[in-house]
CSV table of C-alpha atoms in Angstrom, one decimal:
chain,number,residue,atom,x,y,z
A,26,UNK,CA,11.9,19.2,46.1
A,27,UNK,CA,14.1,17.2,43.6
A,28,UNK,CA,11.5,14.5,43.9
A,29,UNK,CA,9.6,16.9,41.7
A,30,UNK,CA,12.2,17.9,39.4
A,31,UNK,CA,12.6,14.8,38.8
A,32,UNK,CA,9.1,14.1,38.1
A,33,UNK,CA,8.7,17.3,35.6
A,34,UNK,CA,11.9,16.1,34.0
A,35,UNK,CA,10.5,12.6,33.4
A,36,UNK,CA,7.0,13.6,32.4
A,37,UNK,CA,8.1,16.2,29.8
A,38,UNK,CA,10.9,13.5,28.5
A,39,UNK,CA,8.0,11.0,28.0
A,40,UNK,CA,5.8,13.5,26.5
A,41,UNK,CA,8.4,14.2,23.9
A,42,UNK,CA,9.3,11.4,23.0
A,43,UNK,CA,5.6,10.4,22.7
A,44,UNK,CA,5.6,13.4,20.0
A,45,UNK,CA,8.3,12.6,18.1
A,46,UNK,CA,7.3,9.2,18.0
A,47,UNK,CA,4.1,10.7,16.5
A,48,UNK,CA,5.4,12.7,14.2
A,49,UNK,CA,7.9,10.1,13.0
A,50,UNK,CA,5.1,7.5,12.2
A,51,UNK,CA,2.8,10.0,10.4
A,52,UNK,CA,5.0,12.3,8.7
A,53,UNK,CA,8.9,11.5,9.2
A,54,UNK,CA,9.6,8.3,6.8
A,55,UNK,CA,6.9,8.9,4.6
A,56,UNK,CA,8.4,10.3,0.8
A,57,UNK,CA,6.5,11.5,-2.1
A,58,UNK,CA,6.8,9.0,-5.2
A,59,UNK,CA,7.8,10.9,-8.1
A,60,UNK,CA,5.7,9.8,-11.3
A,61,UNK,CA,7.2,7.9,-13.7
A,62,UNK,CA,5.1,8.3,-16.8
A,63,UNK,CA,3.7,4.8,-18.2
A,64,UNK,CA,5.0,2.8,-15.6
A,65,UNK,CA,2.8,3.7,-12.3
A,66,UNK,CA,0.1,1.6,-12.4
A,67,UNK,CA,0.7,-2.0,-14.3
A,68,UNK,CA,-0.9,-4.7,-13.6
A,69,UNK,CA,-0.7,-8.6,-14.0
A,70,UNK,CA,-2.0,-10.3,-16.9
A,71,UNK,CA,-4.2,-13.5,-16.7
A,72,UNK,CA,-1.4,-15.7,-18.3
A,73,UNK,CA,1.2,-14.2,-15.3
A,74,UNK,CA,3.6,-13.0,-17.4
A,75,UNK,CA,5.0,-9.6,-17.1
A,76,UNK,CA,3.1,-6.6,-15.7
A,77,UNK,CA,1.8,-4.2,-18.5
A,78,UNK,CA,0.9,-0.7,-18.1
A,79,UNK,CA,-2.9,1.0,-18.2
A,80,UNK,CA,-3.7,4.2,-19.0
A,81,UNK,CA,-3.9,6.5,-16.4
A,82,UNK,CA,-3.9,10.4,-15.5
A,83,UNK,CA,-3.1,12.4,-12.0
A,84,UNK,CA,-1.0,10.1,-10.3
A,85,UNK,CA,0.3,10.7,-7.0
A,86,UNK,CA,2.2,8.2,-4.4
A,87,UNK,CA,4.2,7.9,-0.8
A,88,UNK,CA,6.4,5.3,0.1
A,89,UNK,CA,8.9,4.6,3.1
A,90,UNK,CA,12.1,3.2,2.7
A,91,UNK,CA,11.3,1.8,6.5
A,92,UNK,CA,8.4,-0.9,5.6
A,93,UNK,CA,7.5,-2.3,2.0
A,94,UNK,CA,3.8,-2.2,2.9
A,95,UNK,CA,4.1,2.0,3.8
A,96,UNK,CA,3.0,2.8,-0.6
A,97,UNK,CA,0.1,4.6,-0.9
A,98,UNK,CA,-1.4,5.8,-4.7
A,99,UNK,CA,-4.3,7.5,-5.9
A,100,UNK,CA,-5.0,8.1,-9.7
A,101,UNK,CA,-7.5,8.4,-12.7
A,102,UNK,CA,-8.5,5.6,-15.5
A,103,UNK,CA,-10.9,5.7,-18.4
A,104,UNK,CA,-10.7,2.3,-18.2
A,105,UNK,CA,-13.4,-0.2,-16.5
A,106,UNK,CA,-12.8,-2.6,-14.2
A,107,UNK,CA,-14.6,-5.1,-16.0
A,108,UNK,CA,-12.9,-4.6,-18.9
A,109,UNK,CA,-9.7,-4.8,-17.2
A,110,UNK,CA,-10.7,-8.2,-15.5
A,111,UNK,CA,-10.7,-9.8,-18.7
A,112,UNK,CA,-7.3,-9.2,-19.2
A,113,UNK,CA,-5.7,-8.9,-15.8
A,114,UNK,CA,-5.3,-10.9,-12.6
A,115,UNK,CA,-8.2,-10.4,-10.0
A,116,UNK,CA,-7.3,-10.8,-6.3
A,117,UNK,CA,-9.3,-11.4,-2.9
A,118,UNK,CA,-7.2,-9.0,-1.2
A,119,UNK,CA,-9.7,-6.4,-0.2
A,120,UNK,CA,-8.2,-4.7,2.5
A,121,UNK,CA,-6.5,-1.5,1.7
A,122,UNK,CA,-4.2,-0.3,4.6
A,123,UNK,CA,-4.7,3.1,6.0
A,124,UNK,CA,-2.9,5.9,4.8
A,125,UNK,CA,-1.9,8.4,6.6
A,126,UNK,CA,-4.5,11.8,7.0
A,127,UNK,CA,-2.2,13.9,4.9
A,128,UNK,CA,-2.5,12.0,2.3
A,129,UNK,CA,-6.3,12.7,1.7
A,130,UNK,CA,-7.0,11.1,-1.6
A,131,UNK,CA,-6.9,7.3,-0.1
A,132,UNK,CA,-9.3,6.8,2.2
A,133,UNK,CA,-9.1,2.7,3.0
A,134,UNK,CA,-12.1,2.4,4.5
A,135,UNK,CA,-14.1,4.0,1.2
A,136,UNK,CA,-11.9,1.6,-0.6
A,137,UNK,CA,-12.6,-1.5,1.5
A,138,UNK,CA,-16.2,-0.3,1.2
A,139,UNK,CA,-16.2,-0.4,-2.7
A,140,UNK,CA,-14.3,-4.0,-2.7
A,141,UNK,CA,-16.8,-5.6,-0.9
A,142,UNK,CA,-20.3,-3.8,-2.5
A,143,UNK,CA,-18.2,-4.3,-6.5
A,144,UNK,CA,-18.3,-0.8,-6.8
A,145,UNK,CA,-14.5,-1.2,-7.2
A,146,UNK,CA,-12.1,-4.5,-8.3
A,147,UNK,CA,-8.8,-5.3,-6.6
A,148,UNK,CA,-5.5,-6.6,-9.3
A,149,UNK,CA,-2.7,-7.4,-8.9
A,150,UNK,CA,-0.3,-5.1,-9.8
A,151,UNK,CA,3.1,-6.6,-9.0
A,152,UNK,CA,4.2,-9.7,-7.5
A,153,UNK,CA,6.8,-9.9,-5.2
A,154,UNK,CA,7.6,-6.2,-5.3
A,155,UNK,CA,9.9,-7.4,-2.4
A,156,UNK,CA,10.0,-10.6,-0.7
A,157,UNK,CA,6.5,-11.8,0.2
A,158,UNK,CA,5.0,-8.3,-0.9
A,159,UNK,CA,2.6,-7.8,-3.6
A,160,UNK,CA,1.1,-4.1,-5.2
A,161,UNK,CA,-2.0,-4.3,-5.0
A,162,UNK,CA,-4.8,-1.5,-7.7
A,163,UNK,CA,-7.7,-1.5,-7.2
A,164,UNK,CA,-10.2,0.3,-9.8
A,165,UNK,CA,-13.6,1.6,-9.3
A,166,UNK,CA,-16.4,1.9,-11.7
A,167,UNK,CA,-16.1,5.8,-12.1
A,168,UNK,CA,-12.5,6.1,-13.1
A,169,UNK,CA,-10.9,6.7,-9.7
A,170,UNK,CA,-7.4,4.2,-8.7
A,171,UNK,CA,-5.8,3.1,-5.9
A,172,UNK,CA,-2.6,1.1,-5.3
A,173,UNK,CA,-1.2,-0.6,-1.9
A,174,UNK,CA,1.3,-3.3,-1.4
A,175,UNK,CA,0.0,-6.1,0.3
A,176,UNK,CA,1.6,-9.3,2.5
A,177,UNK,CA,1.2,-12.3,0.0
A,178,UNK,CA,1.3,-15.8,1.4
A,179,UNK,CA,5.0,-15.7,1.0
A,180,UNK,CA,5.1,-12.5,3.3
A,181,UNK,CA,2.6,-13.9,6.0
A,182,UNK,CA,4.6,-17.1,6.5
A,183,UNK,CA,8.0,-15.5,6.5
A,184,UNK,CA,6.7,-12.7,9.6
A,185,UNK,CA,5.1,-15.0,11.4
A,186,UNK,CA,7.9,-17.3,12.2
A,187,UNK,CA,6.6,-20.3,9.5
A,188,UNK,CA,8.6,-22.5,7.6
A,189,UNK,CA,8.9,-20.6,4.1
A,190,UNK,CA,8.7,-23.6,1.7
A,191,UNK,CA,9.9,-24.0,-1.7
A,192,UNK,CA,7.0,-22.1,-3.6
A,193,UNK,CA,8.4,-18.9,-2.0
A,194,UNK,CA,10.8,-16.9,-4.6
A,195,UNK,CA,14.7,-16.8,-3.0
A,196,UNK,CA,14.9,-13.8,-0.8
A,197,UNK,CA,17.4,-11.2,-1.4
């Protein structure tokens, strides 16, 4: 008999725990972004100096204070993508991370989908947001925005146990 209490007690401990961790990942750390009008959405201009805001309209953002690579943000341009590639930094990042389902108006895989058919173009918004991080917007052809942060080569080498190098900004 206590064989089985035990059992119930361990099985419903590991089932809760199993839902918190749950709900922690998809919901607990993740904060709305509060819009900060003509600074959301800059992005990097072909000579690499400083960012420079783009037009833009219905912004809205999460982040999590427990990764740099948890920001997530959808909005509206009237600008195009090629125009903006004339002036701006292009990247090869094309793979948007998953958000998660709450937050309904990124959908990665539409996004990644867009990247690779040029329905959409990936700049780079901000470099080194933190250490080895990068913001990544990318724009499609109709108006609609997207913005992710991104592992540059910085990051990559710094999580993966590589020697950083001297082309890496000082971490802080």
């Amino acid at each position: 008999m206590m064989g089985k209490i035990l059992a119930v007690i361990l099985g419903l401990s590991a089932v809760a725990a199993g839902a918190a961790l749950y709900y922690l990942q998809i919901y607990g750390f993740y904060d709305e972004v509060a819009p900060t009008p003509g600074q959301d959405v800059v992005l990097v201009p072909l000579d690499g100096s400083a960012p420079q805001a783009i037009a833009y309209d219905r912004f809205q953002a999460i982040d999590a204070d427990s990764s740099p690579i948890r920001y997530r943000a959808c909005f509206t341009t009237d600008q195009r993508p090629d125009a903006l590639a004339a002036q701006f930094s292009v990247t090869d990042m094309h793979d948007p991370r998953n958000a998660p389902g709450w937050f309904d108006c990124f959908d990665a895989p539409a996004i990644a989908e867009g990247l690779a058919n040029g329905s959409a173009t990936a700049f780079i918004g901000v470099k080194n947001i933190h250490f080895g991080v990068d913001r990544i917007v990318a724009i499609t052809q109709d108006g609609r925005g997207y913005a992710w942060h991104e592992l540059n080569n910085c990051g990559h080498k710094a999580y993966d146990g590589t020697v950083v190098g001297e082309e890496c900004p000082p971490r802080d």
